[in-house]
Coordinates of C-alpha atoms in Angstrom, one line a residue:
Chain A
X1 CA 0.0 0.0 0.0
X2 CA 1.3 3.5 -0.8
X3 CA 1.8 6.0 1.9
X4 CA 0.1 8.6 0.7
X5 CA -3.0 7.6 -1.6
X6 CA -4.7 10.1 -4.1
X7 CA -7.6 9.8 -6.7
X8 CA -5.3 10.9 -10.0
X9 CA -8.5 12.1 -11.5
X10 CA -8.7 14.4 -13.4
X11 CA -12.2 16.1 -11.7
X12 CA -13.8 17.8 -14.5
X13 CA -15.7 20.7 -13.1
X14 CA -18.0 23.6 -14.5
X15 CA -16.7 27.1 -13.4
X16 CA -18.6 27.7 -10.4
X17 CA -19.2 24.5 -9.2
X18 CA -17.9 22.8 -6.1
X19 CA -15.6 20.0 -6.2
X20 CA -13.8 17.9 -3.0
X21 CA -11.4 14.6 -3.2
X22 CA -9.6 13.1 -0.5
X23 CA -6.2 11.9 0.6
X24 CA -5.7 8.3 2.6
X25 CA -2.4 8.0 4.0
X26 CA -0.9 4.7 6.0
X27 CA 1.1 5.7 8.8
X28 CA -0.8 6.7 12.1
X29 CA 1.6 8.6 13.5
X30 CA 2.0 11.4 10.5
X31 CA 1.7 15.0 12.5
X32 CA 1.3 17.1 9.7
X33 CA -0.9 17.6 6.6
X34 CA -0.9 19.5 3.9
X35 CA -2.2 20.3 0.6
X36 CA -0.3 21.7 -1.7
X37 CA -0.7 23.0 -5.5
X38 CA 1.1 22.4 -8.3
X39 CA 0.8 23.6 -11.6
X40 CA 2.4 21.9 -15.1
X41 CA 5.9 22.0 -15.3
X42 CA 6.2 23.8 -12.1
X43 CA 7.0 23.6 -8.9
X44 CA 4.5 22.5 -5.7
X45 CA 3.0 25.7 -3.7
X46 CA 1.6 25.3 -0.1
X47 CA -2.1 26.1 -0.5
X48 CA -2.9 25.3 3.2
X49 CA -2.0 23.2 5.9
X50 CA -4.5 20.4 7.3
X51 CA -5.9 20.7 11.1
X52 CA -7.5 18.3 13.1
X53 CA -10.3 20.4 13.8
X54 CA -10.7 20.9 10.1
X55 CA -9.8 24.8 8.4
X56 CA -11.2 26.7 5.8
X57 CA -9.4 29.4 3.7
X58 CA -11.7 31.8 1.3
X59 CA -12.9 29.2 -0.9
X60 CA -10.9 26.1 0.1
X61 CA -12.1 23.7 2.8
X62 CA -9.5 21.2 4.2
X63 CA -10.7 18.2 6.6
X64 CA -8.7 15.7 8.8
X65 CA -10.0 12.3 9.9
X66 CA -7.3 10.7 12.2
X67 CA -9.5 8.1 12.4
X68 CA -10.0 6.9 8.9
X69 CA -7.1 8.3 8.2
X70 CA -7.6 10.5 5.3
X71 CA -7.8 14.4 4.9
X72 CA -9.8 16.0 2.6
X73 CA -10.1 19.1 -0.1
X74 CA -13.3 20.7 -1.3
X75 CA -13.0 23.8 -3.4
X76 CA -16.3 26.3 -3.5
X77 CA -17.1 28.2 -6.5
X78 CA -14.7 27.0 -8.6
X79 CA -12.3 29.5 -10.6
X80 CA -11.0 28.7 -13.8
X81 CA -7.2 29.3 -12.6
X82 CA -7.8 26.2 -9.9
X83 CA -7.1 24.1 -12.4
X84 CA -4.2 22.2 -11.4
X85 CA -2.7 19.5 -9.5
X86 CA -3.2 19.1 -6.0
X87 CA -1.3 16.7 -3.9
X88 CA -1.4 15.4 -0.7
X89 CA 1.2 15.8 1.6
X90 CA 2.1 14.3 5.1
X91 CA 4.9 15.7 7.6
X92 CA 7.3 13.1 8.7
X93 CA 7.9 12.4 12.4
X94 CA 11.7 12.7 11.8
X95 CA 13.5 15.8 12.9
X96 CA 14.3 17.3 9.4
X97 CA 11.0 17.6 8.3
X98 CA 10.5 15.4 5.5
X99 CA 7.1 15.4 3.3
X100 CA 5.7 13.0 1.6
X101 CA 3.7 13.8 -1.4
X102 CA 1.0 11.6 -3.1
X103 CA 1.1 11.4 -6.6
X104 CA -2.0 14.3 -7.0
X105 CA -5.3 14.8 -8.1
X106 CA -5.9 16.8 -11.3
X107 CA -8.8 18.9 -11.3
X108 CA -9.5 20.8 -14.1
X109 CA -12.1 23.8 -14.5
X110 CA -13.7 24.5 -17.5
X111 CA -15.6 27.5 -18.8
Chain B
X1 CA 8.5 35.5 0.8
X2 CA 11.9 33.4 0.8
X3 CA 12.2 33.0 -2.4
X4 CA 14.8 29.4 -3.4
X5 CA 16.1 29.3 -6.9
X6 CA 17.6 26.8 -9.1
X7 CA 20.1 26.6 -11.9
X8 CA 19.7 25.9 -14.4
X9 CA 16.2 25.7 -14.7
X10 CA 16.4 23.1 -18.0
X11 CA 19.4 21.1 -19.4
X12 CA 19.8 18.4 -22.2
X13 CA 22.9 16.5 -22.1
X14 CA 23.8 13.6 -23.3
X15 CA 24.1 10.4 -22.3
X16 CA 27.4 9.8 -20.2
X17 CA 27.8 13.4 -19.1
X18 CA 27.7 14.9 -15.3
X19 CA 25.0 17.5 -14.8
X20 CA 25.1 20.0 -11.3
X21 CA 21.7 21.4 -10.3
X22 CA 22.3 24.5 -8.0
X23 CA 20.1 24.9 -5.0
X24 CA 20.0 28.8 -3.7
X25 CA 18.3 30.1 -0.8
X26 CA 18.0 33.9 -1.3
X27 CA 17.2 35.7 1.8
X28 CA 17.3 32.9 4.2
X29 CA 19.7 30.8 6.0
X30 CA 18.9 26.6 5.2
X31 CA 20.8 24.3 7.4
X32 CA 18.7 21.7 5.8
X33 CA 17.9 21.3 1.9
X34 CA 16.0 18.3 0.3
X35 CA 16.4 17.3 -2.9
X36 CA 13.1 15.7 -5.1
X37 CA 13.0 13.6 -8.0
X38 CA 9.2 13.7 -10.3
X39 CA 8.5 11.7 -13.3
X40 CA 5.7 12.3 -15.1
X41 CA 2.3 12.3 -13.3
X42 CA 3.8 10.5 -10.1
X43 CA 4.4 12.3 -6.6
X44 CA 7.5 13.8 -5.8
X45 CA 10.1 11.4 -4.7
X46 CA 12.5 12.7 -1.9
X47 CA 16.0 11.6 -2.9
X48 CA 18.7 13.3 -0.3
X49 CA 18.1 15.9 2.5
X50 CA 21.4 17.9 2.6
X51 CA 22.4 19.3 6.0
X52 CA 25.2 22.3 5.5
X53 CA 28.3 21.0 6.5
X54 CA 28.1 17.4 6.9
X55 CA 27.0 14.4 4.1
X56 CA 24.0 13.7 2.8
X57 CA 21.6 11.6 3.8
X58 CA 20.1 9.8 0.8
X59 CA 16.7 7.7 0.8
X60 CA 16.6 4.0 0.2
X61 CA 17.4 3.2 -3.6
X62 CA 19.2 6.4 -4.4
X63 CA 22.5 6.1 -5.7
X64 CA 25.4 8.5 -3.6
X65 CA 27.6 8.2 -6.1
X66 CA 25.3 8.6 -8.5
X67 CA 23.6 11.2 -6.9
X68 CA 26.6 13.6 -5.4
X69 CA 24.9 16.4 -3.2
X70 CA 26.9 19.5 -1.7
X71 CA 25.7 21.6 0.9
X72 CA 28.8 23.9 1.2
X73 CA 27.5 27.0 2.9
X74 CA 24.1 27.6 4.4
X75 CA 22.6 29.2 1.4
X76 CA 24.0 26.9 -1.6
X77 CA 23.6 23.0 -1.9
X78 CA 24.1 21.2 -5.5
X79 CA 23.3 18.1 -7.1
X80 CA 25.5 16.3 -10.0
X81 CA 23.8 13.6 -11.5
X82 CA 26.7 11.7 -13.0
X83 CA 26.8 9.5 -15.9
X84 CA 23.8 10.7 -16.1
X85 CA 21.6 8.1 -19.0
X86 CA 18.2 8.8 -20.2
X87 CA 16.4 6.8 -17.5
X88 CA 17.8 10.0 -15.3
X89 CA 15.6 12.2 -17.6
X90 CA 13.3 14.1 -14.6
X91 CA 12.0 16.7 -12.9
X92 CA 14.8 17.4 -9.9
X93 CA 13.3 20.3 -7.3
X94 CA 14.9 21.1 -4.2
X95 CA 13.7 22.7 -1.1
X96 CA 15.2 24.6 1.6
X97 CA 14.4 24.6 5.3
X98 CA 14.6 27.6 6.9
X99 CA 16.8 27.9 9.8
X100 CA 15.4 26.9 12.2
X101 CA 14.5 22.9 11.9
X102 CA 10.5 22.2 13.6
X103 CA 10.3 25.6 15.5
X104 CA 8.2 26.8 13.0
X105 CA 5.2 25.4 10.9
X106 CA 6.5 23.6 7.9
X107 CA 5.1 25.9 5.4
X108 CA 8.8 27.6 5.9
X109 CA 9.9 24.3 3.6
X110 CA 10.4 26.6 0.1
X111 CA 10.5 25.1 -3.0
X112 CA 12.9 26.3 -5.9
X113 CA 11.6 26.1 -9.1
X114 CA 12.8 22.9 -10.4
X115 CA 15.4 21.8 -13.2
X116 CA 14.6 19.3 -15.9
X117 CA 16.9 17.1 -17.3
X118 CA 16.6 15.6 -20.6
X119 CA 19.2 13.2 -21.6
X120 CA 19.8 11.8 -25.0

């Protein structure tokens, strides 16, 4: 099983609509969740961090279950420039910080 | 914002050549760098984090001597990719830690742009 499991899509989406995916990761003791962006060809951006008692950030929801061990993404009134890859990623436990990054889900927006 | 770059930001070499990605941190200080390997439409694969001053530490399956990493000072750390062959073709992005490992939230891990690599 892969540590960090994403739907690869893509999530077709009208502009305006509302899509969410989630995340499932393996190892219990992961701190730290994110979701990051990334666009083709470039390189990941931090679009928010994941909290256990779930966060929201203008139009971007992000959920934790510890339990079921997944964290989630739903994106409100979805914008054309959204459109990219969005990937999962957990904080290791070690003391440098290492991420782990699933393998993304591409949504894509369209007019 | 901290801003990372990397240099050069595409290169096409042929087969049997050595190729040295530069990792710069700009207006920070990184201890701690990591170096990431993406193929196409898979996840980001961390290969090495590089801490200034002392060796690598590389993940399971990654070549050291394949992979040479140099974190000289605390705002440069490079990659050569020697002998590099086509199955070495990727996406190779680096990060830098700011200086201060875990007292801060990790959203102070910056990510340079990436380099590609072609090689023929």
């Amino acid at each position: 099983r892969k540590e960090v499991e994403q739907d690869p899509g893509p999530f077709n989406v009208p502009e305006g609509a509302t899509v969410a995916f989630n995340c499932t990761y393996s190892n219990s003791a992961s701190q730290s969740f994110f979701w990051y962006r990334q666009d083709c060809r470039k390189e990941p951006k931090l679009l928010m961090s994941v909290y256990s008692s779930g966060n929201e950030d203008g139009r971007f929801t992000a959920q934790l279950n510890r339990a079921s061990q997944y964290i989630s993404l739903l994106i409100r009134d979805s914008k054309l420039s959204d459109s990219a890859t969005y990937l999962c990623v957990l904080e290791g436990t070690d003391s440098w910080g290492k991420l782990q990054f699933g393998a993304g889900t591409q949504v894509v927006v369209t007019p | 914002g901290a801003v990372v770059s990397q240099h050069p930001s595409r290169v096409i070499c042929k087969s049997g050549t050595s190729v040295k990605i530069e990792c710069r941190s700009l207006d920070f200080q990184a201890t701690t760098m990591f170096w990431y390997r993406q193929f196409p439409k898979k996840s980001l694969m961390l290969m090495a984090t590089s801490n200034e001053g002392s060796k690598a530490t590389y993940e399971q399956g990654v070549e050291k001597d394949k992979f040479l990493i140099n974190h000289a000072s605390l705002t440069l750390s490079t990659l050569t990719v020697t002998s590099a062959h086509p199955e070495d073709s990727s996406f190779y992005i680096c990060s830098a830690r700011d200086f201060t490992p875990r007292r801060v939230s990790t959203d102070t891990q910056y990510f340079g742009p990436g380099t590609r690599l072609t090689v023929l």
